[in-house]
Amino acid sequence: MTSYDLIVLGGGAGGLTAAAGASSLGAKVALIEKDEQPGGDCLHFGCVPSKALIKVANDIYKAGRLEEYGFSRSGHVKMDKINERIKHAISSIQEHDSIERFEKMGVDVYTGFGSFVSKNEIAIDQKVTIKGKRIVIATGSRPMVPQIEGLKESGFLTNKTIFNLTKFPSRLAVAGGGPIGVELAQAFARLGSDVTLIEREPRLYGKEDSDAAELAQSLLEKELNLRFNASVKKVEQHNTEKKITLEYKDGSAESIFADHILIATGRVPNSDNLFLEKAGVKTDNRGMIKVNGHMQTNIPTIYAVGDVNGALPFTHVASSEGQLVVQNAVLGLKRKMDYANMPWVIYTDPEVFHLGETEDELKSRQAIYHVYKTPLNEVDRFVADHHTDGFVKILTDRKGYILGAHAVGEGAGDFMQEVVFAKQQKLKIGSLSQVVHPYPNHAAAVQITSNSYWREKLFKGIVPKILKRYISIFR
């Protein structure tokens, strides 16, 4: 039986980061991936294909607005051309995640399904067994398919299958208003589909700051048919279309028709079939593997990173957890994961950026805080671009330390990065006003927001009186 310093189960973002990092430190590493090529859901079915689709959709949408300048367009979307572009993006990035690349790093890559035999033994397809001092579970998650009458019989799409469409849907129903649901719903709407988004809650962007959620939803309402407080009760196939029966929380019902229905109602962890009981690893009632701040399960030599641990379901979070595990599992350190400084972005247009606490969360814990907010119509570059829908909002404590930051705007995921750095480095909001931006620049929105902090300090309270007295003496 071959022994390793570290065995990694799963070749997604978290697993690949852990395997590469451990190998670079000289550890003997095994990587087990059930698919033919590593990369995980993000590369093959999630982040990469969805962002490639969003880019095409936004290009086409903006091309349509050229009519304002006397241009015209004609024709219809060709799904095969879109699929070609998506596949090209995947294949280009796949080179960085390929088996060959990891083997060159010194990682032993096994293709097959790994499961526990004991707390330090893993069987691959129940044929080959290997042994590891430490084991990292990075098996990710998959779409959660709810029990809906007629759904399986009528057929449905998930984020794993929607990119296989060969014919563009003229009507699309999307069940679920989370990040996957809203991103794909807007993309298909901009490509020309009549999209109905079905959400069981009373609003979209449920985890976002209320100001951001309200604005982003109001903009989406111009492009999508939104149904709130609603669930899909039944799906029936009628010739080439689906009849979808919705049930509302007030007891009323409605039927809508679509060519396809996309199920985006959440994710379930890929923890089943791992035979975790043989290793004694505990999960919660959803199947999420419980971990401590060091990413350790209840078995100290077994770690879990990424979607499977139920923390934050984002690729960059999985990668950060993978980096932490290398330090703890390979070097024996006791570093803890810090989610307080972990940002995320919902890639609708405009983008919705999130960092730290929301204003509602601060109110709920009765925190004393300050709000600094700048609408994008006060930022010259956004005015020049005619993209003024949005704002930057930074929340601080009394001393100016950043508690949360939120933004809605084109490219918000990019121009808000200096705020992430400031919060991670425990810098005050005032430090952001010292950053020099080339004019005109989108990130000036952050600078203008931070400038309001100094205006508050300089023109309120005792400081203005002291300055006035000083200037009179200086003269």
CSV table of C-alpha atoms in Angstrom, one decimal:
chain,number,residue,atom,x,y,z
A,1,MET,CA,0.0,0.0,0.0
A,2,THR,CA,1.4,3.4,-1.0
A,3,SER,CA,1.7,6.0,1.8
A,4,TYR,CA,1.5,9.8,1.5
A,5,ASP,CA,2.0,12.8,3.7
A,6,LEU,CA,-1.2,14.2,2.3
A,7,ILE,CA,-4.2,12.8,0.4
A,8,VAL,CA,-6.5,15.2,-1.3
A,9,LEU,CA,-10.0,14.1,-2.2
A,10,GLY,CA,-11.4,16.3,-5.0
A,11,GLY,CA,-9.7,18.3,-7.8
A,12,GLY,CA,-11.7,21.6,-7.5
A,13,ALA,CA,-10.3,24.9,-6.4
A,14,GLY,CA,-9.7,24.0,-2.8
A,15,GLY,CA,-8.3,20.6,-3.5
A,16,LEU,CA,-5.9,21.8,-6.3
A,17,THR,CA,-4.6,24.6,-4.1
A,18,ALA,CA,-3.9,22.2,-1.2
A,19,ALA,CA,-2.2,19.6,-3.5
A,20,ALA,CA,0.0,22.2,-5.2
A,21,GLY,CA,0.9,23.9,-2.0
A,22,ALA,CA,1.8,20.8,-0.1
A,23,SER,CA,3.8,19.4,-3.0
A,24,SER,CA,5.8,22.6,-3.3
A,25,LEU,CA,6.8,22.3,0.3
A,26,GLY,CA,8.2,18.8,-0.3
A,27,ALA,CA,5.3,16.7,0.9
A,28,LYS,CA,4.4,13.5,-0.9
A,29,VAL,CA,0.9,14.2,-2.2
A,30,ALA,CA,-1.9,12.1,-3.8
A,31,LEU,CA,-4.8,13.9,-5.6
A,32,ILE,CA,-7.9,11.9,-6.3
A,33,GLU,CA,-10.4,13.2,-8.8
A,34,LYS,CA,-13.5,11.4,-10.1
A,35,ASP,CA,-13.6,13.2,-13.4
A,36,GLU,CA,-11.3,12.8,-16.4
A,37,GLN,CA,-9.7,16.2,-15.7
A,38,PRO,CA,-9.4,18.3,-12.5
A,39,GLY,CA,-10.9,21.7,-12.2
A,40,GLY,CA,-14.2,21.0,-10.4
A,41,ASP,CA,-17.6,22.6,-10.9
A,42,CYS,CA,-16.2,26.1,-11.1
A,43,LEU,CA,-14.2,25.4,-14.2
A,44,HIS,CA,-16.5,23.0,-16.0
A,45,PHE,CA,-20.0,24.0,-14.9
A,46,GLY,CA,-19.9,27.1,-12.8
A,47,CYS,CA,-17.7,30.3,-12.6
A,48,VAL,CA,-15.9,30.0,-16.0
A,49,PRO,CA,-18.8,29.0,-18.3
A,50,SER,CA,-21.2,31.3,-16.6
A,51,LYS,CA,-18.9,34.3,-16.9
A,52,ALA,CA,-18.2,33.5,-20.5
A,53,LEU,CA,-21.9,33.4,-21.1
A,54,ILE,CA,-22.5,36.6,-19.2
A,55,LYS,CA,-19.8,38.4,-21.3
A,56,VAL,CA,-21.5,37.3,-24.6
A,57,ALA,CA,-24.9,38.3,-23.2
A,58,ASN,CA,-23.7,41.7,-22.2
A,59,ASP,CA,-22.0,42.3,-25.5
A,60,ILE,CA,-25.2,41.5,-27.4
A,61,TYR,CA,-27.3,43.5,-25.0
A,62,LYS,CA,-25.1,46.6,-25.4
A,63,ALA,CA,-24.9,46.2,-29.2
A,64,GLY,CA,-28.7,46.4,-29.2
A,65,ARG,CA,-28.5,49.8,-27.6
A,66,LEU,CA,-26.4,51.1,-30.5
A,67,GLU,CA,-29.7,52.0,-32.1
A,68,GLU,CA,-29.6,55.1,-30.0
A,69,TYR,CA,-26.7,56.3,-32.2
A,70,GLY,CA,-28.3,55.4,-35.6
A,71,PHE,CA,-26.9,51.8,-35.9
A,72,SER,CA,-29.2,48.8,-36.3
A,73,ARG,CA,-28.7,45.0,-35.9
A,74,SER,CA,-30.5,41.9,-37.1
A,75,GLY,CA,-30.4,38.2,-36.6
A,76,HIS,CA,-30.8,35.7,-33.7
A,77,VAL,CA,-28.5,34.1,-31.2
A,78,LYS,CA,-26.8,30.9,-32.3
A,79,MET,CA,-26.4,28.6,-29.3
A,80,ASP,CA,-23.6,26.6,-31.0
A,81,LYS,CA,-21.5,29.7,-31.4
A,82,ILE,CA,-22.0,30.6,-27.8
A,83,ASN,CA,-21.1,27.0,-26.7
A,84,GLU,CA,-17.9,27.2,-28.8
A,85,ARG,CA,-16.8,30.3,-26.9
A,86,ILE,CA,-17.6,28.8,-23.5
A,87,LYS,CA,-15.7,25.6,-24.4
A,88,HIS,CA,-12.7,27.6,-25.6
A,89,ALA,CA,-12.6,29.4,-22.2
A,90,ILE,CA,-12.8,26.1,-20.3
A,91,SER,CA,-10.1,24.4,-22.4
A,92,SER,CA,-7.7,27.4,-22.1
A,93,ILE,CA,-8.0,27.4,-18.3
A,94,GLN,CA,-7.9,23.6,-18.1
A,95,GLU,CA,-4.2,23.7,-19.0
A,96,HIS,CA,-3.5,25.2,-15.6
A,97,ASP,CA,-5.5,22.5,-13.9
A,98,SER,CA,-4.4,19.5,-16.0
A,99,ILE,CA,-3.2,16.2,-14.7
A,100,GLU,CA,0.1,16.6,-16.6
A,101,ARG,CA,0.8,19.9,-14.8
A,102,PHE,CA,0.2,18.4,-11.4
A,103,GLU,CA,2.2,15.3,-12.2
A,104,LYS,CA,5.1,17.6,-13.1
A,105,MET,CA,4.8,19.1,-9.7
A,106,GLY,CA,5.3,15.7,-8.2
A,107,VAL,CA,1.7,15.0,-7.3
A,108,ASP,CA,0.4,11.5,-7.9
A,109,VAL,CA,-3.0,11.9,-9.6
A,110,TYR,CA,-5.6,9.1,-9.4
A,111,THR,CA,-8.6,9.2,-11.6
A,112,GLY,CA,-11.6,7.6,-9.8
A,113,PHE,CA,-13.9,7.9,-6.9
A,114,GLY,CA,-12.3,8.0,-3.5
A,115,SER,CA,-13.9,6.8,-0.3
A,116,PHE,CA,-12.8,6.1,3.2
A,117,VAL,CA,-11.7,2.7,4.4
A,118,SER,CA,-10.5,4.1,7.8
A,119,LYS,CA,-9.4,7.5,9.1
A,120,ASN,CA,-6.1,7.3,7.2
A,121,GLU,CA,-7.0,5.0,4.3
A,122,ILE,CA,-8.7,5.8,1.0
A,123,ALA,CA,-10.0,3.4,-1.6
A,124,ILE,CA,-10.1,4.5,-5.2
A,125,ASP,CA,-13.1,2.9,-7.1
A,126,GLN,CA,-12.9,0.2,-4.4
A,127,LYS,CA,-9.9,-1.3,-6.2
A,128,VAL,CA,-6.7,0.5,-5.0
A,129,THR,CA,-6.2,1.6,-1.4
A,130,ILE,CA,-3.7,4.3,-0.4
A,131,LYS,CA,-2.7,5.6,3.0
A,132,GLY,CA,-2.2,9.2,4.2
A,133,LYS,CA,-1.0,10.9,7.4
A,134,ARG,CA,-3.4,13.7,6.7
A,135,ILE,CA,-6.4,13.8,4.4
A,136,VAL,CA,-8.2,16.8,2.9
A,137,ILE,CA,-11.8,16.4,1.8
A,138,ALA,CA,-12.5,18.9,-1.1
A,139,THR,CA,-15.3,17.1,-2.9
A,140,GLY,CA,-17.5,20.2,-3.5
A,141,SER,CA,-21.2,20.3,-4.0
A,142,ARG,CA,-23.9,19.7,-6.7
A,143,PRO,CA,-27.2,21.2,-7.6
A,144,MET,CA,-30.0,20.5,-5.2
A,145,VAL,CA,-33.1,19.1,-7.1
A,146,PRO,CA,-36.3,19.6,-5.1
A,147,GLN,CA,-39.1,17.1,-5.0
A,148,ILE,CA,-41.5,18.6,-7.5
A,149,GLU,CA,-44.4,16.7,-9.1
A,150,GLY,CA,-43.6,15.9,-12.8
A,151,LEU,CA,-40.2,17.6,-12.7
A,152,LYS,CA,-38.0,14.6,-13.5
A,153,GLU,CA,-40.5,13.3,-16.1
A,154,SER,CA,-40.7,16.6,-17.9
A,155,GLY,CA,-37.0,17.3,-17.8
A,156,PHE,CA,-35.1,20.2,-16.3
A,157,LEU,CA,-31.8,22.1,-16.5
A,158,THR,CA,-29.2,22.8,-13.8
A,159,ASN,CA,-25.9,24.8,-14.0
A,160,LYS,CA,-24.3,21.5,-15.0
A,161,THR,CA,-26.5,20.9,-18.1
A,162,ILE,CA,-27.6,24.4,-19.3
A,163,PHE,CA,-24.4,24.9,-21.2
A,164,ASN,CA,-25.2,21.8,-23.2
A,165,LEU,CA,-28.2,23.4,-24.9
A,166,THR,CA,-28.1,23.1,-28.7
A,167,LYS,CA,-31.2,25.3,-29.3
A,168,PHE,CA,-31.7,28.7,-27.8
A,169,PRO,CA,-34.8,28.8,-25.5
A,170,SER,CA,-37.2,31.6,-26.4
A,171,ARG,CA,-38.8,31.2,-23.0
A,172,LEU,CA,-36.9,30.2,-19.8
A,173,ALA,CA,-38.2,29.7,-16.3
A,174,VAL,CA,-35.6,29.9,-13.5
A,175,ALA,CA,-36.5,28.4,-10.1
A,176,GLY,CA,-34.3,30.1,-7.4
A,177,GLY,CA,-33.0,33.6,-7.0
A,178,GLY,CA,-29.6,33.0,-5.6
A,179,PRO,CA,-26.4,34.1,-7.4
A,180,ILE,CA,-26.6,31.2,-9.9
A,181,GLY,CA,-30.2,31.9,-10.6
A,182,VAL,CA,-30.0,35.7,-11.1
A,183,GLU,CA,-26.8,35.6,-13.1
A,184,LEU,CA,-28.0,33.0,-15.6
A,185,ALA,CA,-31.5,34.5,-15.7
A,186,GLN,CA,-30.2,38.0,-16.7
A,187,ALA,CA,-27.7,36.4,-19.2
A,188,PHE,CA,-30.4,34.5,-21.1
A,189,ALA,CA,-32.7,37.5,-21.0
A,190,ARG,CA,-30.0,39.7,-22.6
A,191,LEU,CA,-29.5,37.0,-25.2
A,192,GLY,CA,-33.2,37.4,-26.2
A,193,SER,CA,-35.1,34.8,-24.0
A,194,ASP,CA,-38.3,35.7,-22.2
A,195,VAL,CA,-37.2,34.8,-18.6
A,196,THR,CA,-39.3,34.3,-15.5
A,197,LEU,CA,-37.4,34.1,-12.2
A,198,ILE,CA,-39.2,32.4,-9.4
A,199,GLU,CA,-38.1,33.1,-5.8
A,200,ARG,CA,-39.8,31.8,-2.7
A,201,GLU,CA,-38.6,34.8,-0.6
A,202,PRO,CA,-40.1,38.3,-0.8
A,203,ARG,CA,-36.9,39.7,-2.4
A,204,LEU,CA,-33.7,38.9,-4.3
A,205,TYR,CA,-30.2,39.3,-3.0
A,206,GLY,CA,-31.2,38.1,0.5
A,207,LYS,CA,-27.7,38.2,2.0
A,208,GLU,CA,-26.8,41.6,0.7
A,209,ASP,CA,-27.1,45.0,2.3
A,210,SER,CA,-30.7,46.3,1.9
A,211,ASP,CA,-29.7,49.3,-0.1
A,212,ALA,CA,-27.7,47.2,-2.6
A,213,ALA,CA,-30.5,44.6,-2.8
A,214,GLU,CA,-33.2,47.1,-3.4
A,215,LEU,CA,-31.3,48.9,-6.2
A,216,ALA,CA,-30.1,45.7,-7.9
A,217,GLN,CA,-33.5,44.1,-7.8
A,218,SER,CA,-35.2,47.3,-9.2
A,219,LEU,CA,-32.8,47.2,-12.2
A,220,LEU,CA,-33.4,43.4,-12.8
A,221,GLU,CA,-37.2,44.0,-12.8
A,222,LYS,CA,-36.7,45.9,-16.1
A,223,GLU,CA,-35.3,42.8,-17.8
A,224,LEU,CA,-37.0,39.8,-16.1
A,225,ASN,CA,-40.4,38.6,-15.1
A,226,LEU,CA,-40.1,38.3,-11.3
A,227,ARG,CA,-42.3,36.1,-9.1
A,228,PHE,CA,-41.8,36.4,-5.3
A,229,ASN,CA,-43.1,34.3,-2.4
A,230,ALA,CA,-43.6,31.5,-5.0
A,231,SER,CA,-42.5,27.9,-5.4
A,232,VAL,CA,-42.8,25.5,-8.3
A,233,LYS,CA,-45.6,23.1,-7.4
A,234,LYS,CA,-45.9,21.0,-10.6
A,235,VAL,CA,-44.3,20.7,-14.0
A,236,GLU,CA,-46.1,19.1,-17.0
A,237,GLN,CA,-44.8,18.6,-20.5
A,238,HIS,CA,-47.2,19.8,-23.2
A,239,ASN,CA,-45.8,19.0,-26.6
A,240,THR,CA,-42.7,21.2,-27.0
A,241,GLU,CA,-43.4,23.4,-23.9
A,242,LYS,CA,-43.7,23.0,-20.2
A,243,LYS,CA,-46.6,24.1,-18.1
A,244,ILE,CA,-45.2,25.2,-14.7
A,245,THR,CA,-47.7,25.6,-11.8
A,246,LEU,CA,-46.6,28.1,-9.2
A,247,GLU,CA,-47.9,28.2,-5.6
A,248,TYR,CA,-47.7,31.4,-3.7
A,249,LYS,CA,-47.4,31.8,0.1
A,250,ASP,CA,-50.9,33.3,0.3
A,251,GLY,CA,-52.3,30.1,-1.2
A,252,SER,CA,-53.0,31.4,-4.7
A,253,ALA,CA,-51.6,29.7,-7.8
A,254,GLU,CA,-50.5,30.6,-11.3
A,255,SER,CA,-49.4,28.7,-14.4
A,256,ILE,CA,-46.7,29.9,-16.7
A,257,PHE,CA,-45.2,28.3,-19.9
A,258,ALA,CA,-41.6,27.9,-20.9
A,259,ASP,CA,-39.4,25.9,-23.2
A,260,HIS,CA,-37.1,24.9,-20.3
A,261,ILE,CA,-36.9,25.2,-16.5
A,262,LEU,CA,-33.6,25.9,-14.8
A,263,ILE,CA,-33.4,24.6,-11.2
A,264,ALA,CA,-31.2,26.9,-9.1
A,265,THR,CA,-32.7,26.2,-5.7
A,266,GLY,CA,-29.4,25.6,-3.8
A,267,ARG,CA,-26.6,23.1,-3.5
A,268,VAL,CA,-26.0,19.9,-1.6
A,269,PRO,CA,-22.5,18.7,-0.4
A,270,ASN,CA,-20.8,15.8,-2.1
A,271,SER,CA,-20.3,14.1,1.2
A,272,ASP,CA,-22.5,11.1,0.6
A,273,ASN,CA,-20.9,7.9,-0.7
A,274,LEU,CA,-17.5,8.9,0.9
A,275,PHE,CA,-18.2,6.4,3.7
A,276,LEU,CA,-17.4,9.0,6.2
A,277,GLU,CA,-18.7,6.8,9.0
A,278,LYS,CA,-15.7,4.5,8.5
A,279,ALA,CA,-13.4,7.4,9.4
A,280,GLY,CA,-15.7,8.7,12.1
A,281,VAL,CA,-16.2,12.1,10.4
A,282,LYS,CA,-19.3,13.9,11.5
A,283,THR,CA,-21.7,16.0,9.3
A,284,ASP,CA,-24.7,18.2,10.1
A,285,ASN,CA,-28.2,17.4,9.0
A,286,ARG,CA,-27.6,18.8,5.6
A,287,GLY,CA,-24.5,16.6,5.0
A,288,MET,CA,-22.1,19.5,5.5
A,289,ILE,CA,-18.8,18.3,7.1
A,290,LYS,CA,-18.3,20.1,10.4
A,291,VAL,CA,-14.9,21.8,10.8
A,292,ASN,CA,-13.2,24.1,13.3
A,293,GLY,CA,-11.4,27.3,12.5
A,294,HIS,CA,-8.3,25.3,11.5
A,295,MET,CA,-10.4,23.5,8.9
A,296,GLN,CA,-10.2,20.3,10.9
A,297,THR,CA,-13.1,17.8,11.2
A,298,ASN,CA,-13.8,16.1,14.5
A,299,ILE,CA,-10.9,13.8,13.4
A,300,PRO,CA,-7.8,16.1,13.7
A,301,THR,CA,-5.9,14.5,10.8
A,302,ILE,CA,-8.8,15.0,8.4
A,303,TYR,CA,-9.7,18.4,7.0
A,304,ALA,CA,-12.5,19.7,4.8
A,305,VAL,CA,-12.4,22.7,2.5
A,306,GLY,CA,-14.8,24.3,0.0
A,307,ASP,CA,-18.5,23.8,-0.5
A,308,VAL,CA,-18.5,20.5,1.4
A,309,ASN,CA,-17.9,22.3,4.7
A,310,GLY,CA,-20.9,24.7,4.3
A,311,ALA,CA,-19.0,27.9,5.1
A,312,LEU,CA,-19.1,30.2,2.0
A,313,PRO,CA,-19.8,28.6,-1.4
A,314,PHE,CA,-17.3,30.6,-3.5
A,315,THR,CA,-14.3,29.4,-5.4
A,316,HIS,CA,-11.9,32.0,-3.9
A,317,VAL,CA,-13.0,30.9,-0.4
A,318,ALA,CA,-12.2,27.3,-1.2
A,319,SER,CA,-8.8,28.3,-2.5
A,320,SER,CA,-8.1,30.3,0.7
A,321,GLU,CA,-9.2,27.4,2.8
A,322,GLY,CA,-6.9,25.2,0.8
A,323,GLN,CA,-3.9,27.5,1.4
A,324,LEU,CA,-4.7,27.5,5.2
A,325,VAL,CA,-4.8,23.7,5.2
A,326,VAL,CA,-1.3,23.4,3.7
A,327,GLN,CA,0.0,25.5,6.6
A,328,ASN,CA,-1.8,23.5,9.2
A,329,ALA,CA,-1.7,20.0,7.8
A,330,VAL,CA,1.8,20.0,6.4
A,331,LEU,CA,3.7,22.5,8.5
A,332,GLY,CA,1.8,21.8,11.8
A,333,LEU,CA,0.7,25.4,12.3
A,334,LYS,CA,-2.5,26.5,14.0
A,335,ARG,CA,-3.8,29.2,11.6
A,336,LYS,CA,-7.5,30.1,11.7
A,337,MET,CA,-9.7,30.9,8.8
A,338,ASP,CA,-10.9,34.6,8.7
A,339,TYR,CA,-14.2,35.0,6.9
A,340,ALA,CA,-14.8,38.5,8.2
A,341,ASN,CA,-12.5,39.9,5.4
A,342,MET,CA,-13.8,37.6,2.7
A,343,PRO,CA,-15.6,39.5,-0.1
A,344,TRP,CA,-17.9,38.1,-2.8
A,345,VAL,CA,-19.5,39.4,-6.0
A,346,ILE,CA,-22.8,38.6,-7.7
A,347,TYR,CA,-22.0,39.1,-11.4
A,348,THR,CA,-25.2,40.5,-12.6
A,349,ASP,CA,-25.0,43.8,-14.5
A,350,PRO,CA,-24.4,46.0,-12.6
A,351,GLU,CA,-22.4,43.8,-10.3
A,352,VAL,CA,-23.2,43.6,-6.6
A,353,PHE,CA,-20.2,43.6,-4.2
A,354,HIS,CA,-20.2,42.5,-0.6
A,355,LEU,CA,-17.6,42.7,2.2
A,356,GLY,CA,-18.1,42.3,5.9
A,357,GLU,CA,-21.3,43.2,7.8
A,358,THR,CA,-24.4,44.8,6.3
A,359,GLU,CA,-26.1,47.8,7.9
A,360,ASP,CA,-29.0,45.5,9.0
A,361,GLU,CA,-26.5,43.2,10.7
A,362,LEU,CA,-24.9,46.2,12.5
A,363,LYS,CA,-28.4,47.4,13.6
A,364,SER,CA,-29.3,43.9,14.9
A,365,ARG,CA,-26.3,43.8,17.2
A,366,GLN,CA,-26.9,47.4,18.2
A,367,ALA,CA,-23.5,48.5,17.0
A,368,ILE,CA,-22.5,52.2,16.8
A,369,TYR,CA,-21.5,52.8,13.2
A,370,HIS,CA,-21.1,55.5,10.5
A,371,VAL,CA,-22.3,55.3,6.9
A,372,TYR,CA,-20.3,56.9,4.0
A,373,LYS,CA,-22.1,56.6,0.7
A,374,THR,CA,-21.5,57.9,-2.8
A,375,PRO,CA,-23.9,57.5,-5.7
A,376,LEU,CA,-22.1,56.7,-9.0
A,377,ASN,CA,-23.7,59.8,-10.7
A,378,GLU,CA,-21.2,61.8,-8.6
A,379,VAL,CA,-18.2,60.0,-10.2
A,380,ASP,CA,-17.0,61.5,-13.4
A,381,ARG,CA,-15.9,58.3,-15.1
A,382,PHE,CA,-19.3,56.7,-14.6
A,383,VAL,CA,-21.0,59.8,-15.8
A,384,ALA,CA,-18.9,59.7,-19.0
A,385,ASP,CA,-19.7,56.0,-19.5
A,386,HIS,CA,-23.4,56.6,-18.9
A,387,HIS,CA,-23.3,53.8,-16.2
A,388,THR,CA,-24.5,55.8,-13.2
A,389,ASP,CA,-26.8,53.1,-11.7
A,390,GLY,CA,-25.2,52.2,-8.4
A,391,PHE,CA,-23.3,53.5,-5.4
A,392,VAL,CA,-20.4,52.8,-3.0
A,393,LYS,CA,-21.3,52.4,0.7
A,394,ILE,CA,-18.7,51.9,3.5
A,395,LEU,CA,-19.6,51.2,7.1
A,396,THR,CA,-17.1,52.0,9.9
A,397,ASP,CA,-16.9,52.1,13.6
A,398,ARG,CA,-16.5,55.4,15.6
A,399,LYS,CA,-12.7,55.4,14.9
A,400,GLY,CA,-13.0,54.9,11.2
A,401,TYR,CA,-12.2,51.2,11.0
A,402,ILE,CA,-14.1,49.4,8.2
A,403,LEU,CA,-16.9,47.1,9.4
A,404,GLY,CA,-18.5,46.5,6.0
A,405,ALA,CA,-18.4,47.7,2.4
A,406,HIS,CA,-21.1,47.3,-0.3
A,407,ALA,CA,-21.4,48.5,-3.9
A,408,VAL,CA,-23.6,48.2,-6.9
A,409,GLY,CA,-22.0,49.2,-10.2
A,410,GLU,CA,-20.4,48.1,-13.4
A,411,GLY,CA,-17.1,46.5,-12.5
A,412,ALA,CA,-17.8,46.8,-8.7
A,413,GLY,CA,-15.9,43.5,-8.1
A,414,ASP,CA,-12.8,45.2,-9.5
A,415,PHE,CA,-12.9,48.8,-8.3
A,416,MET,CA,-13.7,47.8,-4.7
A,417,GLN,CA,-10.6,45.7,-4.2
A,418,GLU,CA,-8.7,48.4,-2.4
A,419,VAL,CA,-11.4,48.4,0.2
A,420,VAL,CA,-10.8,44.7,0.8
A,421,PHE,CA,-7.1,45.4,1.2
A,422,ALA,CA,-7.8,48.2,3.7
A,423,LYS,CA,-10.1,46.1,5.8
A,424,GLN,CA,-7.7,43.1,5.8
A,425,GLN,CA,-4.8,45.3,6.8
A,426,LYS,CA,-7.0,47.0,9.5
A,427,LEU,CA,-6.6,50.4,7.9
A,428,LYS,CA,-9.1,53.2,8.5
A,429,ILE,CA,-11.4,54.5,5.8
A,430,GLY,CA,-9.4,57.7,5.7
A,431,SER,CA,-6.4,55.9,4.3
A,432,LEU,CA,-8.3,55.2,1.1
A,433,SER,CA,-8.5,58.9,0.3
A,434,GLN,CA,-4.7,58.9,0.0
A,435,VAL,CA,-4.7,56.6,-3.0
A,436,VAL,CA,-4.0,58.5,-6.2
A,437,HIS,CA,-6.2,57.4,-9.1
A,438,PRO,CA,-5.6,58.3,-12.8
A,439,TYR,CA,-8.4,60.6,-13.9
A,440,PRO,CA,-11.0,59.7,-14.8
A,441,ASN,CA,-11.2,56.3,-13.0
A,442,HIS,CA,-13.9,54.1,-11.7
A,443,ALA,CA,-12.1,53.5,-8.4
A,444,ALA,CA,-12.5,57.2,-7.7
A,445,ALA,CA,-15.9,56.2,-6.3
A,446,VAL,CA,-14.0,54.7,-3.4
A,447,GLN,CA,-11.9,57.8,-2.9
A,448,ILE,CA,-14.8,60.1,-3.0
A,449,THR,CA,-16.6,58.0,-0.4
A,450,SER,CA,-13.5,58.0,1.9
A,451,ASN,CA,-13.1,61.8,1.4
A,452,SER,CA,-16.5,62.2,3.1
A,453,TYR,CA,-14.9,60.8,6.2
A,454,TRP,CA,-12.4,63.7,6.3
A,455,ARG,CA,-15.1,66.2,5.6
A,456,GLU,CA,-17.0,64.9,8.6
A,457,LYS,CA,-13.9,65.2,10.7
A,458,LEU,CA,-12.8,68.6,9.5
A,459,PHE,CA,-16.1,70.4,9.4
A,460,LYS,CA,-17.9,69.1,12.4
A,461,GLY,CA,-17.2,69.3,16.1
A,462,ILE,CA,-14.3,71.2,17.7
A,463,VAL,CA,-11.8,70.7,14.8
A,464,PRO,CA,-13.2,73.5,12.6
A,465,LYS,CA,-12.9,75.9,15.5
A,466,ILE,CA,-9.3,75.0,16.2
A,467,LEU,CA,-8.4,75.2,12.5
A,468,LYS,CA,-10.0,78.6,12.2
A,469,ARG,CA,-8.1,79.9,15.2
A,470,TYR,CA,-4.8,78.4,13.9
A,471,ILE,CA,-5.3,80.0,10.4
A,472,SER,CA,-6.0,83.4,11.9
A,473,ILE,CA,-2.8,83.2,14.0
A,474,PHE,CA,-0.7,81.8,11.1
A,475,ARG,CA,-1.7,84.7,8.9
